[in-house]
GROMACS .gro file of C-alpha atoms in nm:
model
  209
    1MET     CA    1  -2.254   0.505  -0.660
    2ALA     CA    2  -2.132   0.863  -0.711
    3SER     CA    3  -2.132   1.010  -1.059
    4SER     CA    4  -1.800   0.949  -1.257
    5SER     CA    5  -1.747   1.312  -1.313
    6ASN     CA    6  -1.801   1.419  -0.955
    7SER     CA    7  -1.585   1.142  -0.818
    8LEU     CA    8  -1.302   1.224  -1.051
    9ALA     CA    9  -1.315   1.576  -0.936
   10MET     CA   10  -1.313   1.476  -0.570
   11LEU     CA   11  -0.986   1.285  -0.623
   12GLY     CA   12  -0.821   1.620  -0.638
   13PRO     CA   13  -0.479   1.708  -0.778
   14ALA     CA   14  -0.211   1.449  -0.867
   15ILE     CA   15  -0.011   1.292  -0.590
   16PHE     CA   16   0.286   1.530  -0.494
   17GLU     CA   17   0.530   1.259  -0.381
   18LYS     CA   18   0.545   1.000  -0.672
   19LEU     CA   19   0.616   0.634  -0.590
   20SER     CA   20   0.982   0.544  -0.636
   21ARG     CA   21   1.158   0.219  -0.535
   22ASP     CA   22   1.228   0.347  -0.176
   23ASN     CA   23   0.938   0.571  -0.058
   24PHE     CA   24   0.644   0.337  -0.056
   25LEU     CA   25   0.510   0.428   0.288
   26LEU     CA   26   0.529   0.802   0.222
   27TRP     CA   27   0.351   0.746  -0.113
   28LYS     CA   28   0.086   0.531   0.041
   29ALA     CA   29   0.005   0.780   0.311
   30GLN     CA   30  -0.118   1.018   0.051
   31ILE     CA   31  -0.356   0.781  -0.132
   32PRO     CA   32  -0.635   0.664   0.093
   33SER     CA   33  -0.782   1.002   0.195
   34ALA     CA   34  -0.834   1.107  -0.164
   35ILE     CA   35  -0.975   0.782  -0.272
   36LYS     CA   36  -1.211   0.755   0.031
   37GLY     CA   37  -1.332   1.105  -0.033
   38ALA     CA   38  -1.416   1.015  -0.391
   39ARG     CA   39  -1.593   0.692  -0.270
   40PHE     CA   40  -1.354   0.479  -0.471
   41MET     CA   41  -1.226   0.264  -0.189
   42GLY     CA   42  -1.466  -0.018  -0.257
   43ILE     CA   43  -1.331  -0.053  -0.609
   44LEU     CA   44  -0.972  -0.050  -0.488
   45ASP     CA   45  -1.014  -0.306  -0.213
   46GLY     CA   46  -1.233  -0.530  -0.411
   47SER     CA   47  -1.556  -0.489  -0.194
   48SER     CA   48  -1.734  -0.303  -0.493
   49LYS     CA   49  -1.703  -0.573  -0.755
   50ALA     CA   50  -1.777  -0.521  -1.119
   51PRO     CA   51  -2.143  -0.588  -1.207
   52ALA     CA   52  -2.238  -0.845  -1.470
   53LYS     CA   53  -2.087  -0.719  -1.794
   54THR     CA   54  -2.365  -0.785  -2.048
   55MET     CA   55  -2.734  -0.841  -2.062
   56SER     CA   56  -2.966  -0.980  -2.322
   57VAL     CA   57  -3.208  -0.755  -2.507
   58GLU     CA   58  -3.463  -0.839  -2.760
   59LYS     CA   59  -3.455  -0.637  -3.082
   60ALA     CA   60  -3.751  -0.542  -3.296
   61ASP     CA   61  -3.722  -0.844  -3.509
   62LYS     CA   62  -3.744  -1.064  -3.197
   63ARG     CA   63  -3.379  -1.153  -3.212
   64LYS     CA   64  -3.178  -1.142  -2.886
   65GLU     CA   65  -2.855  -0.946  -2.865
   66GLU     CA   66  -2.591  -0.926  -2.584
   67VAL     CA   67  -2.517  -0.560  -2.493
   68LEU     CA   68  -2.304  -0.396  -2.214
   69LYS     CA   69  -2.505  -0.325  -1.896
   70PRO     CA   70  -2.513   0.045  -1.799
   71ALA     CA   71  -2.416  -0.048  -1.439
   72TYR     CA   72  -2.099  -0.221  -1.570
   73GLU     CA   73  -2.007   0.077  -1.800
   74ALA     CA   74  -2.043   0.310  -1.504
   75TRP     CA   75  -1.831   0.092  -1.266
   76GLN     CA   76  -1.566   0.051  -1.553
   77VAL     CA   77  -1.537   0.431  -1.600
   78GLN     CA   78  -1.474   0.486  -1.234
   79ASP     CA   79  -1.230   0.194  -1.212
   80GLN     CA   80  -1.024   0.321  -1.511
   81GLN     CA   81  -1.021   0.687  -1.360
   82LEU     CA   82  -0.892   0.546  -1.045
   83LEU     CA   83  -0.631   0.336  -1.227
   84ASN     CA   84  -0.519   0.644  -1.415
   85TYR     CA   85  -0.494   0.831  -1.088
   86ILE     CA   86  -0.264   0.562  -0.945
   87VAL     CA   87  -0.054   0.538  -1.253
   88ASN     CA   88   0.001   0.907  -1.264
   89SER     CA   89   0.135   0.894  -0.914
   90LEU     CA   90   0.421   0.647  -1.014
   91THR     CA   91   0.775   0.723  -1.125
   92LYS     CA   92   0.878   0.579  -1.462
   93ASP     CA   93   1.079   0.292  -1.299
   94VAL     CA   94   0.781   0.181  -1.087
   95LEU     CA   95   0.535   0.225  -1.372
   96ALA     CA   96   0.703  -0.061  -1.552
   97SER     CA   97   0.581  -0.296  -1.264
   98VAL     CA   98   0.214  -0.242  -1.339
   99ALA     CA   99   0.237  -0.191  -1.712
  100THR     CA  100   0.018  -0.494  -1.784
  101VAL     CA  101  -0.260  -0.467  -1.521
  102THR     CA  102  -0.615  -0.372  -1.639
  103THR     CA  103  -0.786  -0.264  -1.322
  104SER     CA  104  -0.705  -0.041  -1.023
  105ALA     CA  105  -0.736  -0.325  -0.778
  106GLU     CA  106  -0.471  -0.519  -0.970
  107ALA     CA  107  -0.236  -0.222  -0.973
  108TRP     CA  108  -0.278  -0.155  -0.603
  109ALA     CA  109  -0.218  -0.532  -0.505
  110ALA     CA  110   0.085  -0.543  -0.719
  111LEU     CA  111   0.236  -0.238  -0.562
  112GLU     CA  112   0.148  -0.353  -0.212
  113THR     CA  113   0.309  -0.694  -0.270
  114MET     CA  114   0.626  -0.550  -0.428
  115TYR     CA  115   0.703  -0.245  -0.208
  116SER     CA  116   0.552  -0.292   0.135
  117SER     CA  117   0.767  -0.594   0.202
  118GLN     CA  118   1.072  -0.388   0.106
  119SER     CA  119   0.970  -0.113   0.351
  120ARG     CA  120   0.945  -0.370   0.639
  121ALA     CA  121   1.274  -0.527   0.543
  122LYS     CA  122   1.449  -0.183   0.572
  123SER     CA  123   1.340  -0.169   0.944
  124THR     CA  124   1.516  -0.504   1.006
  125ASN     CA  125   1.823  -0.402   0.803
  126LEU     CA  126   1.841  -0.087   1.023
  127TRP     CA  127   1.856  -0.295   1.323
  128LEU     CA  128   2.135  -0.517   1.190
  129GLN     CA  129   2.337  -0.205   1.097
  130LEU     CA  130   2.291  -0.036   1.425
  131SER     CA  131   2.385  -0.352   1.622
  132THR     CA  132   2.748  -0.305   1.499
  133LEU     CA  133   2.754   0.067   1.491
  134LYS     CA  134   3.058   0.237   1.639
  135LYS     CA  135   3.081   0.598   1.771
  136GLY     CA  136   3.310   0.826   1.572
  137ASN     CA  137   3.652   0.692   1.493
  138ILE     CA  138   3.748   0.566   1.843
  139GLY     CA  139   3.568   0.243   1.804
  140LYS     CA  140   3.357   0.288   2.118
  141PRO     CA  141   3.016   0.121   2.099
  142ILE     CA  142   2.707   0.335   2.135
  143GLY     CA  143   2.530   0.306   2.461
  144ASP     CA  144   2.198   0.130   2.487
  145ALA     CA  145   1.995   0.437   2.557
  146GLU     CA  146   2.140   0.625   2.266
  147LEU     CA  147   2.106   0.328   2.037
  148ILE     CA  148   1.741   0.275   2.124
  149SER     CA  149   1.675   0.647   2.038
  150VAL     CA  150   1.839   0.600   1.699
  151ILE     CA  151   1.637   0.280   1.636
  152LEU     CA  152   1.304   0.448   1.722
  153LEU     CA  153   1.378   0.745   1.503
  154GLY     CA  154   1.460   0.507   1.205
  155LEU     CA  155   1.133   0.314   1.229
  156ASN     CA  156   0.856   0.397   0.980
  157TYR     CA  157   0.500   0.489   1.070
  158GLU     CA  158   0.373   0.137   1.081
  159TYR     CA  159   0.576   0.096   1.407
  160ASN     CA  160   0.407   0.387   1.579
  161PRO     CA  161   0.249   0.169   1.845
  162ILE     CA  162   0.588   0.037   1.947
  163VAL     CA  163   0.750   0.378   1.942
  164THR     CA  164   0.453   0.527   2.150
  165SER     CA  165   0.477   0.241   2.406
  166VAL     CA  166   0.854   0.279   2.457
  167MET     CA  167   0.834   0.660   2.472
  168GLY     CA  168   0.557   0.642   2.736
  169ARG     CA  169   0.752   0.410   2.967
  170VAL     CA  170   0.863   0.556   3.305
  171ASP     CA  171   1.158   0.314   3.319
  172PRO     CA  172   1.395   0.265   3.019
  173ILE     CA  173   1.331  -0.045   2.808
  174PRO     CA  174   1.618  -0.289   2.787
  175LEU     CA  175   1.771  -0.315   2.439
  176ASN     CA  176   1.709  -0.687   2.417
  177LYS     CA  177   1.343  -0.648   2.508
  178LEU     CA  178   1.301  -0.372   2.247
  179TYR     CA  179   1.446  -0.603   1.992
  180ALA     CA  180   1.215  -0.893   2.094
  181GLN     CA  181   0.910  -0.653   2.056
  182LEU     CA  182   1.019  -0.543   1.716
  183VAL     CA  183   1.068  -0.891   1.589
  184THR     CA  184   0.730  -0.997   1.727
  185TYR     CA  185   0.553  -0.684   1.586
  186GLU     CA  186   0.712  -0.726   1.249
  187THR     CA  187   0.595  -1.090   1.228
  188LEU     CA  188   0.244  -0.966   1.305
  189LEU     CA  189   0.266  -0.702   1.033
  190GLU     CA  190   0.374  -0.971   0.783
  191LEU     CA  191   0.058  -1.175   0.869
  192LEU     CA  192  -0.165  -0.885   0.844
  193HIS     CA  193  -0.035  -0.785   0.510
  194GLU     CA  194  -0.057  -1.145   0.390
  195ASN     CA  195  -0.413  -1.182   0.504
  196TYR     CA  196  -0.507  -0.840   0.354
  197ASN     CA  197  -0.366  -0.940   0.019
  198ASN     CA  198  -0.520  -1.286   0.019
  199ASP     CA  199  -0.866  -1.173   0.139
  200GLY     CA  200  -0.890  -0.835  -0.034
  201PHE     CA  201  -0.725  -0.869  -0.370
  202SER     CA  202  -0.656  -1.101  -0.661
  203SER     CA  203  -0.302  -1.000  -0.716
  204SER     CA  204  -0.125  -1.025  -1.046
  205ALA     CA  205   0.210  -0.929  -0.889
  206ASN     CA  206   0.370  -1.261  -0.955
  207SER     CA  207   0.409  -1.154  -1.317
  208ALA     CA  208   0.624  -0.846  -1.213
  209SER     CA  209   0.980  -0.865  -1.100
   0.00000   0.00000   0.00000
């Protein structure tokens, strides 16, 4: 495990784009590289679990006493440094959502649960809005090709595989087929996010609203 002072320095400067209620994906894109570079990712995703907290030592008078294990203290220092790094990257409104968490993994899980689902829902809402979009004031519906372009431009980075696939086609994709692909892909994203949260974290997000 890297030393706490070196790891803290490797996290670098504070996140420039602080997390608000509507920029989760942009905020999240800034986080992993700094954390991986500082070798903190194991703490964040739960794979580097806290060591046993105490150990029994025998004192000079033969009595035994429970004391903190050095390995636990070192882990706790890194975890709290990481928690502080995450907290400092949040706006005041979002900070209230993780005010009661005590570890970096709990904070990350809570933010993932609350805001990633909102980002995916925005993609679906965009589709619903565009399906009734009119061009100018003449009430003329937008053509399929133009509508598809607007839809692709409005998708977030999680949909890059869909965007790349459509842009690489020789023949234009029908609008109904694009919609079917988006629905299928969004369902897959939901399953992946659920499995990630269930397997990787013990979330305390249910306590937040």
